[in-house]
Amino acid sequence: MPSFPPDFLWGVSTAAYQIEGAVHEDGRGASIWDTFSHSPGRVRDGDTGDIACDHYHRWEEDVELLAELGVGAYRFSIAWPRVRPDGAGPVNGRGLDFYDRLVDGLLVRGIVPVPTLFHWDLPQALEDAGGWLARDTAERFAEYAAVVADRLGDRVARWITLNEPIVHLAQGYAFGTHAPGRELLMDALPAAHHLLLGHGLAVRALRARGAAEVMITNNCTPVWPASDGEADVAAAAVYDGFHNRLFLDPVLRGEYPPFAAALSDAGLVRDGDLDVIATPLDALGLNYYNPTRIKAADGGPMPFETVGIEGVPQTAFGWPVVPDGLREVLTGLRDRYAGALPPIYVTENGCSTVDIPAPDGRVHDGARIDYLDGHLRALHAAITEGVDVRGYFVWSLLDNFEWAEGYSQRFGLVRVDFDTQRRTPKDSFAWLRAVLSGRR
Ligand code: FCB
């Protein structure tokens, strides 16, 4: 493995609903994912996050795994419904206590905590009041950010406001494949504005409480037109605007990409909103999984359609494996945003594989090693080409609840047996540990 800068931050990522379980404990309120996963037909095999990896009870064992792996940082998310069970009413101290213990457990082992404040688990009570379609939700988010920072800000310096708002918007509000399951298509756009406003207000709340480094994490993808034809190229540009620019142009440039200009016409964007949204950031989180090939719509509800990428390996999920796409996306961001682009952390990258324990009990996930090896080399190439990348986080530490796919997609460096909750580090865990200690 080529060498990375000495102060490069290596970590792994998880998210609250995907690992914690304990959904009724210590005063936690319901989230939209509790509701969604308990609605018949929404999640594969009827799986829910009720128990997940039982991390709420086993967090010490999981922190030991992080220490064994040798990472310098751990990105986890805080469950809003643990902290403020109904989103707007009293704060639940016992919910905060959990993250307090976790943060201390990390710091004792020299691991930097990197909490994400919103990884899709909105309190159900806020959804009942309109969810992110309601402007008030942005205010509630900033209040919640302040409460968390008041409790943890003496030990947490780096914060992530939102995780992948585009995926939450698209899957949760436009197509209904994730919670809260709305199928509004382009009418979902107001939720984008309120997510962005919530982000900006939260940045200000965190800064006011001394946060040293605040970022937002976006999912970005290189967009490849399916052909050189004008219609496909135009459709790809629209998709790029939707997927990559909708949550970056306002944050980094203080303006919406052209296709979303209607938000202002609709009166949703009030005076001063874009200034709040464009509050300068210290860093940008980037989640990269794969490129996207786009063709012009053939009568579908959106002005674009995705088409498969052939001739490359695929993950268990069927996602194309294109390591160089990470270099492409990073250099593309640099070219597009130039001086407005803050330093980047790759806050998620990884793959699902079919991990069946061998007779010796070990999990030989060579495909994950190949995936990570290829992506780290592509990342290194981007750094060599001058992109300022400060860290890399693997998705994920543990096999976990993969949203609408339930437990069917395993992304972990550590296998979880969901019947016994036994953790088994996979071959990729040993490989990454060797990379981190300079042995590879
Ligand atoms: C990302 C999500 C993360 C996980 C990975 C596979 O979009 O942020 O929670 O589900 O995909």
Coordinates of C-alpha atoms and ligand atoms in Angstrom, one line a residue:
M1 CA 0.0 0.0 0.0
P2 CA 1.4 3.4 -0.9
S3 CA 2.0 5.7 2.1
F4 CA -0.6 8.3 3.2
P5 CA 0.2 11.5 5.0
P6 CA 1.4 11.0 8.6
D7 CA -1.6 12.7 10.2
F8 CA -4.1 11.0 7.9
L9 CA -7.2 9.9 10.0
W10 CA -8.2 6.3 9.6
G11 CA -11.5 5.1 10.8
V12 CA -14.6 3.0 10.5
S13 CA -18.2 4.2 10.3
T14 CA -21.6 2.9 11.7
A15 CA -25.0 4.4 12.3
A16 CA -27.3 4.2 15.3
Y17 CA -30.4 2.5 13.9
Q18 CA -28.2 0.0 12.0
I19 CA -26.4 -1.3 15.1
E20 CA -27.8 -0.2 18.4
G21 CA -31.1 -2.1 19.0
A22 CA -32.5 -1.4 22.4
V23 CA -35.3 0.6 20.8
H24 CA -37.4 0.8 23.9
E25 CA -34.7 1.3 26.4
D26 CA -33.8 4.2 28.7
G27 CA -36.6 6.5 27.4
R28 CA -35.8 6.3 23.6
G29 CA -38.7 7.5 21.5
A30 CA -39.9 6.0 18.2
S31 CA -38.1 6.9 15.0
I32 CA -39.4 6.8 11.5
W33 CA -37.3 3.7 10.9
D34 CA -39.1 1.9 13.8
T35 CA -42.4 2.7 12.1
F36 CA -41.2 1.8 8.6
S37 CA -39.5 -1.5 9.5
H38 CA -42.6 -2.6 11.4
S39 CA -44.8 -1.8 8.4
P40 CA -45.4 -5.1 6.5
G41 CA -43.6 -5.4 3.1
R42 CA -41.2 -2.4 3.6
V43 CA -38.0 -4.3 4.7
R44 CA -36.8 -7.5 3.3
D45 CA -37.9 -10.5 5.3
G46 CA -39.7 -8.2 7.7
D47 CA -36.4 -7.4 9.5
T48 CA -36.3 -4.5 12.0
G49 CA -33.6 -2.7 14.0
D50 CA -35.2 -3.8 17.3
I51 CA -32.1 -5.7 18.3
A52 CA -29.7 -5.2 15.3
C53 CA -26.2 -5.7 16.6
D54 CA -27.3 -5.1 20.2
H55 CA -24.5 -2.5 20.3
Y56 CA -26.4 -0.5 22.9
H57 CA -25.4 -3.3 25.4
R58 CA -22.3 -4.5 23.7
W59 CA -20.6 -1.2 22.9
E60 CA -17.6 -2.0 25.1
E61 CA -16.9 -5.1 23.1
D62 CA -17.2 -3.1 19.9
V63 CA -14.9 -0.4 21.2
E64 CA -12.4 -3.1 22.0
L65 CA -12.7 -4.3 18.4
L66 CA -11.9 -0.7 17.2
A67 CA -8.8 -0.7 19.4
E68 CA -7.7 -4.0 18.1
L69 CA -8.2 -2.8 14.5
G70 CA -5.9 0.1 15.3
V71 CA -8.1 2.9 13.9
G72 CA -7.6 6.5 15.0
A73 CA -11.2 7.5 14.7
Y74 CA -14.7 6.1 14.9
R75 CA -17.7 7.7 13.1
F76 CA -21.0 6.7 14.7
S77 CA -24.3 8.4 14.7
I78 CA -26.4 9.7 17.6
A79 CA -30.0 8.7 17.7
W80 CA -32.1 11.8 17.9
P81 CA -35.1 9.9 19.4
R82 CA -32.8 8.8 22.3
V83 CA -31.9 12.4 23.1
R84 CA -35.2 14.1 22.5
P85 CA -37.8 11.3 22.3
D86 CA -40.6 13.3 20.7
G87 CA -38.3 15.7 18.8
A88 CA -39.6 18.8 20.5
G89 CA -40.2 18.2 24.1
P90 CA -38.0 17.3 27.1
V91 CA -34.4 16.1 26.7
N92 CA -33.8 12.5 27.8
G93 CA -30.6 12.5 29.9
R94 CA -30.4 8.7 29.9
G95 CA -30.1 8.8 26.1
L96 CA -27.3 11.2 26.3
D97 CA -25.6 9.1 29.0
F98 CA -25.1 6.3 26.5
Y99 CA -23.1 8.5 24.1
D100 CA -21.3 10.0 27.0
R101 CA -20.1 6.6 28.0
L102 CA -19.2 5.7 24.4
V103 CA -17.2 8.9 23.9
D104 CA -15.3 8.3 27.1
G105 CA -14.7 4.7 26.1
L106 CA -13.2 5.8 22.8
L107 CA -11.1 8.5 24.2
V108 CA -9.6 6.2 26.8
R109 CA -8.3 4.1 23.9
G110 CA -7.0 7.1 22.0
I111 CA -9.8 6.9 19.4
V112 CA -11.2 10.2 18.1
P113 CA -15.1 10.2 18.2
V114 CA -16.7 11.6 15.1
P115 CA -20.5 11.7 15.7
T116 CA -23.1 12.2 13.0
L117 CA -26.2 14.0 14.3
F118 CA -28.6 12.7 11.7
H119 CA -28.3 9.4 10.0
W120 CA -31.9 9.1 8.9
D121 CA -33.7 8.2 12.2
L122 CA -36.0 11.2 12.6
P123 CA -38.2 11.1 15.7
Q124 CA -41.6 9.8 14.6
A125 CA -43.4 12.7 16.4
L126 CA -41.6 15.1 14.0
E127 CA -42.6 13.0 11.0
D128 CA -46.2 13.3 12.2
A129 CA -45.7 17.0 12.2
G130 CA -44.6 17.0 8.6
G131 CA -41.0 15.6 8.8
W132 CA -38.5 17.5 6.7
L133 CA -41.3 18.9 4.6
A134 CA -41.9 21.2 7.6
R135 CA -39.6 24.1 8.1
D136 CA -39.9 23.7 11.9
T137 CA -37.9 20.4 11.7
A138 CA -34.8 22.4 10.8
E139 CA -35.2 24.4 14.0
R140 CA -35.8 21.3 16.0
F141 CA -32.6 19.8 14.5
A142 CA -30.5 22.8 15.5
E143 CA -31.9 22.6 19.1
Y144 CA -31.0 18.9 19.3
A145 CA -27.5 19.6 17.9
A146 CA -27.1 22.2 20.7
V147 CA -28.2 19.8 23.4
V148 CA -25.8 17.2 22.2
A149 CA -22.9 19.6 21.9
D150 CA -23.7 21.0 25.4
R151 CA -23.2 17.5 26.7
L152 CA -20.4 16.1 24.6
G153 CA -18.7 19.2 23.2
D154 CA -16.0 19.2 25.9
R155 CA -14.7 16.0 24.5
V156 CA -15.9 15.9 20.9
A157 CA -14.2 18.3 18.5
R158 CA -15.3 17.0 15.1
W159 CA -19.0 16.8 14.1
I160 CA -21.0 15.7 11.1
T161 CA -24.5 17.3 10.8
L162 CA -26.3 15.2 8.2
N163 CA -25.5 11.9 6.6
E164 CA -26.3 11.6 2.8
P165 CA -29.3 14.0 2.7
I166 CA -29.7 13.1 -1.0
V167 CA -30.2 9.4 -0.2
H168 CA -32.7 10.3 2.6
L169 CA -34.5 12.7 0.2
A170 CA -34.6 10.4 -2.8
Q171 CA -35.3 7.1 -1.1
G172 CA -37.4 8.4 1.9
Y173 CA -39.3 11.2 0.2
A174 CA -39.2 10.9 -3.6
F175 CA -39.4 7.1 -4.1
G176 CA -40.6 5.7 -0.7
T177 CA -38.1 2.9 -0.5
H178 CA -36.8 4.1 2.8
A179 CA -38.5 5.7 5.8
P180 CA -40.7 7.7 5.9
G181 CA -41.8 6.0 2.7
R182 CA -43.2 9.0 0.9
E183 CA -43.5 8.9 -2.9
L184 CA -43.5 12.5 -3.8
L185 CA -41.1 12.4 -6.7
M186 CA -40.0 16.0 -7.5
D187 CA -42.5 17.3 -4.9
A188 CA -40.0 16.1 -2.4
L189 CA -37.8 19.0 -3.0
P190 CA -39.0 21.2 -0.1
A191 CA -37.5 18.6 2.2
A192 CA -34.1 19.3 0.6
H193 CA -34.3 22.9 1.6
H194 CA -35.3 22.1 5.2
L195 CA -32.5 19.5 5.5
L196 CA -30.1 22.1 4.3
L197 CA -31.4 24.8 6.6
G198 CA -31.3 22.4 9.5
H199 CA -27.6 21.7 8.5
G200 CA -26.7 25.4 8.5
L201 CA -28.5 26.1 11.7
A202 CA -26.8 23.2 13.4
V203 CA -23.4 24.3 12.1
R204 CA -23.9 27.6 13.8
A205 CA -25.2 25.9 17.0
L206 CA -22.1 23.7 17.1
R207 CA -19.7 26.5 16.4
A208 CA -21.3 28.6 19.2
R209 CA -20.4 25.7 21.5
G210 CA -16.8 25.6 20.4
A211 CA -16.8 22.8 17.8
A212 CA -13.4 22.7 16.1
E213 CA -14.4 20.9 12.9
V214 CA -17.9 20.7 11.4
M215 CA -18.8 19.0 8.2
I216 CA -21.7 17.5 6.3
T217 CA -21.5 14.1 4.7
N218 CA -22.8 13.7 1.1
N219 CA -23.0 10.7 -1.1
C220 CA -21.4 11.6 -4.4
T221 CA -21.1 9.6 -7.6
P222 CA -19.4 10.1 -10.9
V223 CA -22.2 10.3 -13.5
W224 CA -21.6 8.7 -16.8
P225 CA -24.0 9.3 -19.7
A226 CA -25.1 6.0 -21.3
S227 CA -24.1 7.4 -24.7
D228 CA -22.8 10.5 -26.4
G229 CA -26.3 11.3 -27.6
E230 CA -27.6 14.7 -26.6
A231 CA -30.6 13.3 -24.7
D232 CA -28.4 11.0 -22.6
V233 CA -25.8 13.7 -21.9
A234 CA -28.6 16.1 -20.9
A235 CA -30.2 13.5 -18.6
A236 CA -26.8 12.8 -17.0
A237 CA -26.4 16.5 -16.2
V238 CA -29.8 16.6 -14.6
Y239 CA -29.0 13.5 -12.5
D240 CA -25.6 15.1 -11.5
G241 CA -27.6 18.2 -10.4
F242 CA -29.9 16.1 -8.4
H243 CA -27.5 13.6 -6.8
N244 CA -24.2 15.6 -6.5
R245 CA -25.1 19.3 -6.6
L246 CA -28.4 19.7 -4.7
F247 CA -26.7 19.4 -1.4
L248 CA -23.3 20.8 -2.3
D249 CA -24.0 24.0 -4.4
P250 CA -26.0 25.6 -1.6
V251 CA -23.5 24.6 1.1
L252 CA -20.4 25.6 -0.8
R253 CA -21.7 28.3 -3.2
G254 CA -24.8 29.6 -1.5
E255 CA -27.0 28.8 -4.4
Y256 CA -29.2 26.1 -5.7
P257 CA -28.3 24.3 -9.0
P258 CA -30.6 25.5 -11.8
F259 CA -33.1 22.6 -11.7
A260 CA -33.9 23.4 -8.1
A261 CA -34.4 27.1 -8.6
A262 CA -38.2 26.6 -8.3
L263 CA -37.7 26.3 -4.6
S264 CA -37.2 30.0 -4.4
D265 CA -40.2 30.7 -6.7
A266 CA -42.3 28.5 -4.4
G267 CA -41.5 30.9 -1.5
L268 CA -39.7 28.2 0.5
V269 CA -36.3 29.9 0.4
R270 CA -36.6 32.9 2.7
D271 CA -34.2 35.9 2.9
G272 CA -31.1 34.8 4.7
D273 CA -31.7 31.1 4.4
L274 CA -28.9 30.6 1.9
D275 CA -26.5 32.5 4.1
V276 CA -27.3 30.1 6.9
I277 CA -26.9 27.1 4.6
A278 CA -23.6 28.3 3.3
T279 CA -22.1 28.9 6.7
P280 CA -18.4 28.0 6.0
L281 CA -17.5 24.4 6.8
D282 CA -14.2 23.1 8.1
A283 CA -14.4 19.9 6.1
L284 CA -16.6 17.9 3.8
G285 CA -17.6 14.3 4.3
L286 CA -17.8 12.2 1.2
N287 CA -19.4 8.7 0.9
Y288 CA -18.4 6.9 -2.2
Y289 CA -19.7 3.5 -3.4
N290 CA -19.9 3.4 -7.2
P291 CA -20.4 5.5 -10.3
T292 CA -23.9 5.8 -11.9
R293 CA -24.7 5.4 -15.6
I294 CA -27.6 7.5 -16.8
K295 CA -29.8 7.6 -19.9
A296 CA -32.7 9.8 -20.9
A297 CA -36.0 8.8 -19.4
D298 CA -38.2 6.5 -21.4
G299 CA -41.5 7.7 -20.1
G300 CA -40.6 7.2 -16.4
P301 CA -41.6 9.6 -13.7
M302 CA -38.1 11.3 -13.5
P303 CA -36.2 12.9 -16.3
F304 CA -33.5 10.3 -16.1
E305 CA -33.0 6.5 -15.7
T306 CA -30.2 4.5 -14.4
V307 CA -28.6 1.7 -16.4
G308 CA -26.3 -1.0 -15.3
I309 CA -22.5 -0.7 -15.6
E310 CA -21.3 -3.9 -17.3
G311 CA -17.9 -5.5 -17.5
V312 CA -16.8 -4.8 -13.9
P313 CA -17.1 -6.9 -10.7
Q314 CA -20.2 -6.4 -8.6
T315 CA -20.7 -6.5 -4.9
A316 CA -23.3 -8.8 -3.3
F317 CA -25.7 -5.9 -3.5
G318 CA -25.1 -5.8 -7.3
W319 CA -23.3 -2.5 -7.1
P320 CA -20.5 -2.1 -9.7
V321 CA -17.0 -2.1 -8.3
V322 CA -15.1 0.9 -9.9
P323 CA -12.3 2.0 -7.6
D324 CA -11.1 4.7 -9.9
G325 CA -14.5 6.3 -9.5
L326 CA -13.3 7.5 -6.1
R327 CA -10.4 9.3 -7.7
E328 CA -12.8 10.6 -10.4
V329 CA -15.3 12.0 -7.8
L330 CA -12.6 13.6 -5.7
T331 CA -10.8 15.3 -8.6
G332 CA -14.3 16.3 -10.0
L333 CA -15.2 18.0 -6.7
R334 CA -11.9 19.9 -6.7
D335 CA -12.4 21.0 -10.3
R336 CA -16.0 22.0 -9.7
Y337 CA -15.7 23.9 -6.4
A338 CA -12.0 24.9 -6.5
G339 CA -11.2 27.3 -3.7
A340 CA -14.7 26.8 -2.2
L341 CA -14.0 23.1 -1.5
P342 CA -12.9 22.4 2.1
P343 CA -10.6 19.5 3.0
I344 CA -12.3 16.2 2.5
Y345 CA -12.8 13.1 4.6
V346 CA -14.0 9.9 2.9
T347 CA -16.6 9.1 5.6
E348 CA -17.9 5.9 4.0
N349 CA -16.6 3.4 1.5
G350 CA -17.0 -0.4 1.5
C351 CA -19.0 -3.2 0.0
S352 CA -21.3 -6.1 0.9
T353 CA -20.0 -9.6 0.2
V354 CA -21.4 -13.1 0.7
D355 CA -19.6 -13.9 3.9
I356 CA -20.0 -17.5 4.9
P357 CA -17.8 -18.7 7.7
A358 CA -15.4 -21.5 6.6
P359 CA -15.2 -24.7 8.6
D360 CA -12.4 -23.2 10.6
G361 CA -14.8 -20.5 11.7
R362 CA -13.0 -17.7 9.8
V363 CA -14.6 -15.5 7.2
H364 CA -12.5 -15.3 4.0
D365 CA -13.8 -12.1 2.5
G366 CA -11.2 -11.6 -0.2
A367 CA -13.6 -9.6 -2.3
R368 CA -13.8 -7.0 0.4
I369 CA -10.0 -6.8 0.7
D370 CA -9.8 -6.3 -3.1
Y371 CA -12.5 -3.6 -2.9
L372 CA -10.7 -1.7 -0.1
D373 CA -7.3 -2.2 -1.6
G374 CA -8.4 -0.8 -5.0
H375 CA -10.2 2.2 -3.4
L376 CA -7.3 3.1 -1.1
R377 CA -5.0 3.1 -4.1
A378 CA -7.5 5.3 -6.0
L379 CA -7.7 7.6 -3.0
H380 CA -3.9 7.8 -2.9
A381 CA -3.9 8.8 -6.6
A382 CA -6.3 11.6 -5.9
I383 CA -4.2 12.9 -3.1
T384 CA -1.2 12.7 -5.4
E385 CA -3.2 14.7 -7.9
G386 CA -3.5 17.4 -5.3
V387 CA -6.9 16.8 -3.7
D388 CA -6.8 17.6 0.0
V389 CA -8.1 14.4 1.7
R390 CA -7.6 14.1 5.4
G391 CA -9.0 10.8 6.3
Y392 CA -10.8 7.6 5.2
F393 CA -13.5 5.6 7.0
V394 CA -14.6 2.1 6.0
W395 CA -18.3 1.3 6.0
S396 CA -18.6 -0.6 8.2
L397 CA -17.2 -2.0 11.5
L398 CA -20.0 -4.6 11.9
D399 CA -22.5 -6.4 9.7
N400 CA -25.7 -4.5 10.4
F401 CA -29.2 -3.6 9.5
E402 CA -28.9 -2.5 5.9
W403 CA -32.1 -0.4 5.7
A404 CA -34.6 -1.8 3.3
E405 CA -32.4 -4.9 2.7
G406 CA -32.6 -5.9 6.4
Y407 CA -29.8 -8.2 7.4
S408 CA -29.3 -9.6 3.9
Q409 CA -26.3 -7.4 3.0
R410 CA -23.2 -7.7 5.1
F411 CA -20.8 -4.8 5.0
G412 CA -18.8 -5.5 8.1
L413 CA -15.1 -6.0 8.7
V414 CA -16.5 -8.0 11.6
R415 CA -19.1 -10.7 11.0
V416 CA -22.1 -10.6 13.3
D417 CA -24.1 -13.8 13.9
F418 CA -27.5 -12.3 14.5
D419 CA -28.7 -15.3 16.4
T420 CA -26.0 -15.3 19.0
Q421 CA -24.6 -11.7 18.6
R422 CA -21.1 -13.3 18.3
R423 CA -18.6 -11.0 16.6
T424 CA -16.0 -12.6 14.3
P425 CA -13.4 -10.4 12.7
K426 CA -13.1 -11.3 9.0
D427 CA -9.9 -11.6 6.9
S428 CA -10.5 -8.0 5.8
F429 CA -10.2 -6.9 9.5
A430 CA -6.7 -8.5 9.7
W431 CA -5.8 -7.0 6.4
L432 CA -6.8 -3.5 7.4
R433 CA -5.0 -3.8 10.7
A434 CA -1.9 -4.7 8.8
V435 CA -2.4 -1.7 6.5
L436 CA -2.8 0.6 9.4
S437 CA 0.2 -0.6 11.2
G438 CA 2.3 -0.2 8.0
R439 CA 2.7 -3.9 7.5
R440 CA 1.1 -3.8 4.1
Ligands
FCB1 C1 -24.9 4.5 2.7 C2 -25.5 4.7 4.1 C3 -25.0 3.7 5.2 C4 -25.0 2.3 4.6 C5 -24.2 2.3 3.3 C6 -24.1 0.9 2.7 O1 -25.7 5.1 1.8 O2 -25.1 6.0 4.6 O3 -25.9 3.8 6.3 O4 -26.3 1.8 4.5 O5 -24.8 3.1 2.4

